[in-house]
Coordinates of C-alpha atoms in Angstrom, one line a residue:
X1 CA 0.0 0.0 0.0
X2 CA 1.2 3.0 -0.8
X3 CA 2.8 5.6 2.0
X4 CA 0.5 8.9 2.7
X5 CA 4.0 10.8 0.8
X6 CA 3.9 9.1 -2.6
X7 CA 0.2 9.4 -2.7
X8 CA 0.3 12.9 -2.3
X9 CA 3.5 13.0 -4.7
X10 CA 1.0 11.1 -7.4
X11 CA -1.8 13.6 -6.9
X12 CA 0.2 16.4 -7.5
X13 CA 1.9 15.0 -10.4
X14 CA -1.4 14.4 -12.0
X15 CA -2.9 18.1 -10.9
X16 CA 0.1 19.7 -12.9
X17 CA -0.8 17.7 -15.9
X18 CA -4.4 18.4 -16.0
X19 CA -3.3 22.5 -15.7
X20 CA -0.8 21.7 -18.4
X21 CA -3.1 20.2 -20.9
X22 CA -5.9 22.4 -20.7
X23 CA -6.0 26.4 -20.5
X24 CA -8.8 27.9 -18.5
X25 CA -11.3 28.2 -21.4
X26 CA -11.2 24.4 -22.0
X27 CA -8.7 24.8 -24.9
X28 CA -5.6 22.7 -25.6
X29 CA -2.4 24.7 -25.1
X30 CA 0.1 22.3 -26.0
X31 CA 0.5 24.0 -29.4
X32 CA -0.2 27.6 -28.7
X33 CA -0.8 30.1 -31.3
X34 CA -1.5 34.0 -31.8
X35 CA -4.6 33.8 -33.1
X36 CA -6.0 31.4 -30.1
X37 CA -4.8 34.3 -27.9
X38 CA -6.7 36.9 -29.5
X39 CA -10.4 38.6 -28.5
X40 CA -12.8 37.0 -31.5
X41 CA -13.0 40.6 -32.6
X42 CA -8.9 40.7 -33.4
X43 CA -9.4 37.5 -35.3
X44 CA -12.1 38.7 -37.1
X45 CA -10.2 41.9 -37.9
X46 CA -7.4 39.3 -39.0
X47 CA -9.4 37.5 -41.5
X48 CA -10.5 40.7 -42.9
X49 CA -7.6 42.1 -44.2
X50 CA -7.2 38.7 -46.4
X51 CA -8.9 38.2 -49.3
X52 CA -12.3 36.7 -49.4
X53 CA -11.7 33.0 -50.0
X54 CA -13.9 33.7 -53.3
X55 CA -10.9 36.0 -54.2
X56 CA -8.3 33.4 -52.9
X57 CA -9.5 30.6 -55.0
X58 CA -9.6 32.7 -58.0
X59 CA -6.0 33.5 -57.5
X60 CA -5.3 29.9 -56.6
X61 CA -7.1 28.6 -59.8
X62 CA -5.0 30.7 -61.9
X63 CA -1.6 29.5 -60.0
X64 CA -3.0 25.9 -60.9
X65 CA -3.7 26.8 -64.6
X66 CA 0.0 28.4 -64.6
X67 CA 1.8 25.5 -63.6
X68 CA -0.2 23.2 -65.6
X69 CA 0.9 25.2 -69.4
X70 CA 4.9 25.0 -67.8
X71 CA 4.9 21.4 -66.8
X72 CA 3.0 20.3 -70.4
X73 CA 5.4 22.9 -72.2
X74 CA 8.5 21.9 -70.9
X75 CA 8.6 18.7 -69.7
X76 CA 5.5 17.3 -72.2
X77 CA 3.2 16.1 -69.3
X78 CA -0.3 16.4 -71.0
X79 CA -3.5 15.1 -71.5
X80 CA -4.8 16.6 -67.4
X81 CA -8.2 15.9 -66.1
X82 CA -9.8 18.3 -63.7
X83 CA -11.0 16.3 -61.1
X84 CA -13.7 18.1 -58.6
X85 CA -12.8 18.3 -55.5
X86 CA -14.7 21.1 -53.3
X87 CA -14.2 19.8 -49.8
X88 CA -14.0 22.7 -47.3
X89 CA -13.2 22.7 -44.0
X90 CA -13.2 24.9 -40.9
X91 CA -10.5 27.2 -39.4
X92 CA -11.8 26.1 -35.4
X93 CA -7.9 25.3 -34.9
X94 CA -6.2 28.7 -36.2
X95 CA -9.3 30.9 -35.6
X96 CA -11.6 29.2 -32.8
X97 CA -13.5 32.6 -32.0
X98 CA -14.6 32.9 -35.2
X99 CA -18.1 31.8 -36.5
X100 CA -17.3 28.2 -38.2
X101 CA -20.0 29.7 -40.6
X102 CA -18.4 32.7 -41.7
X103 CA -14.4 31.2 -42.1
X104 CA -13.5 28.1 -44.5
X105 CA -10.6 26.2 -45.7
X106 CA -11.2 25.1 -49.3
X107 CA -9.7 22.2 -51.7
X108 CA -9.1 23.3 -55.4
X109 CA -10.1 20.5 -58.0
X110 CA -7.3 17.7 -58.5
X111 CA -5.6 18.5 -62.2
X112 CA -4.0 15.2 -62.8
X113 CA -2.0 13.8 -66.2
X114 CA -1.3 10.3 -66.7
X115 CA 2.1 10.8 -67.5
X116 CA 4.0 10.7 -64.2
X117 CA 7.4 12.8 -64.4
X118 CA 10.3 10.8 -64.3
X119 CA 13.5 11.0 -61.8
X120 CA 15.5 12.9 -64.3
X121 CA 12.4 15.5 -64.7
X122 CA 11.9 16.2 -61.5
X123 CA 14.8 18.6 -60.8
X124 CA 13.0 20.6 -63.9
X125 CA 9.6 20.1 -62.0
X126 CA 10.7 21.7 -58.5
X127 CA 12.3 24.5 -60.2
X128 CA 9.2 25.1 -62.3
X129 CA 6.9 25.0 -59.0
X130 CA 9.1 27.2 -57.6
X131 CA 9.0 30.0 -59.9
X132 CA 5.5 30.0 -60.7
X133 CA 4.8 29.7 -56.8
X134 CA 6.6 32.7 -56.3
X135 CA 5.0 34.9 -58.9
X136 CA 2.1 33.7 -56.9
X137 CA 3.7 34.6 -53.3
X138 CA 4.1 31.1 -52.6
X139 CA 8.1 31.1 -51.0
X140 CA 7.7 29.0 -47.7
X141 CA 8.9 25.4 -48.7
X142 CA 6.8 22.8 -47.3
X143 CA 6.5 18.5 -47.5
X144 CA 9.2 17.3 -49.4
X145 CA 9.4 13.6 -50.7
X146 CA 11.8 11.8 -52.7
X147 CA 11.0 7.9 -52.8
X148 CA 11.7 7.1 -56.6
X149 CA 9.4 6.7 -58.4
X150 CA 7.3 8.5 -56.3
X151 CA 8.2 12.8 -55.5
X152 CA 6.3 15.2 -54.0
X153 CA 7.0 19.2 -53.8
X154 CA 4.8 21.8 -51.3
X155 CA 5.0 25.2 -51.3
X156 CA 3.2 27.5 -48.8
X157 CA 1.9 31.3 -48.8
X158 CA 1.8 33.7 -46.5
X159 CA -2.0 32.7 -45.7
X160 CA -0.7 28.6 -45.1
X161 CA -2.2 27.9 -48.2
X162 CA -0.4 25.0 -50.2
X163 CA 0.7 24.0 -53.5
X164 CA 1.7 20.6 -54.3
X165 CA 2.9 18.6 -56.8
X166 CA 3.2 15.1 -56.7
X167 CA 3.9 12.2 -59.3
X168 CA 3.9 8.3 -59.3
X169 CA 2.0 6.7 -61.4
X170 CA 0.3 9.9 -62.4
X171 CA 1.3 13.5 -62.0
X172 CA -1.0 15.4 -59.6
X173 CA -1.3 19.1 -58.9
X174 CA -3.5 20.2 -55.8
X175 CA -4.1 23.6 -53.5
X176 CA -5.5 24.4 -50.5
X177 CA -6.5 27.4 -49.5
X178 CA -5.2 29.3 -45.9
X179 CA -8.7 30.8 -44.1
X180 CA -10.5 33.1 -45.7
X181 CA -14.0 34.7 -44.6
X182 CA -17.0 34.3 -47.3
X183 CA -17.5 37.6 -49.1
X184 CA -20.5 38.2 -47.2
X185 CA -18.8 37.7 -43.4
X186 CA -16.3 39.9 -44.5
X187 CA -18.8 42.6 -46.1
X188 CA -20.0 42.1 -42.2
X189 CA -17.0 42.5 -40.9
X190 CA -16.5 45.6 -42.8
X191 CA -12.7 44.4 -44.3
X192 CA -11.8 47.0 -47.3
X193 CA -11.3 44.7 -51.0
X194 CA -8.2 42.8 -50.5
X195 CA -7.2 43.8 -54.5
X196 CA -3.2 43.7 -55.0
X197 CA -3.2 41.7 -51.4
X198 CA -2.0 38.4 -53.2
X199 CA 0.8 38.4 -56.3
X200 CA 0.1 37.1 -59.6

């Protein structure tokens, strides 16, 4: 049986965890971050000086359509399919006082080719992601994989959004946005138009 001293020893170890895990709003703090800090009104104010995510995914579509014409131009991979996507998701974890209604995290369509790119091509491929991702202010690197046959390049924006490219079997290209208000929660949230906000 254990002594009065390790008992107490035990229930103070297990006191300090439970403070440790959980903040005094019931939230996680293991992996803090600015945002979760912040009054719902500074993270609404946040969101609204990004584009609306109708704005974001017209920028992202044209990043996608970008590297598509380089990667058929100069390496020949051709013949892509758009495949829909449209899954969206919340921003509870980088935005948690905001509405889950009025903030979203979208997935662009799939473009995929059947033509995978080969070892020797993917040197090209990078390089190609990585200048049309920074004409599109994507310049954070991201996942990188290199398990021949199978590669994979990410690129992130200042938002967290992410471009990747990734080839096997087939060569894939896919975004996701960072989070964005709908144009109506940010009409409501009275953010000025975002125009000359994202590059490219």
């Amino acid at each position: 049986m254990p002594s009065r001293t390790s008992f107490a020893v035990i229930m103070a170890a297990g006191l300090l965890l439970s403070v440790a895990a959980c903040s005094d709003s019931g939230q996680y703090v293991g992996t803090p971050s600015s945002e979760k800090s912040m009054p719902s009104q500074d993270q609404y104010a946040e969101l609204s000086r990004r584009p609306s995510i109708d704005e974001a995914v017209a920028h992202y579509d044209r990043l996608r359509h970008a590297l598509q014409a380089r990667l058929s131009a100069e390496l020949g991979v051709k013949g892509w399919v758009d495949k829909q996507d449209g899954r969206q998701s919340g921003c509870a974890n980088e935005f948690p006082g905001v509405d889950s209604r009025d903030a979203v995290r979208m997935f662009l369509s799939f473009l995929i080719a059947p033509k995978p790119v080969t070892g020797e091509q993917w040197p090209a491929a990078t390089r190609i992601v990585t200048e049309v991702g920074a004409a599109h202010g994507f310049d954070k690197p991201g996942l990188q994989v290199s398990k021949p046959p199978a590669f994979e390049f990410e690129l992130k924006d200042q938002y967290q959004a992410s471009v990747t490219l990734s080839t096997d079997k087939t060569t894939v290209i896919s975004i996701e946005t960072g989070c964005h208000l709908t144009t109506a929660a940010k009409q409501s949230a009275g953010g000025a138009p975002a125009s000359g906000t994202m590059r490219g």
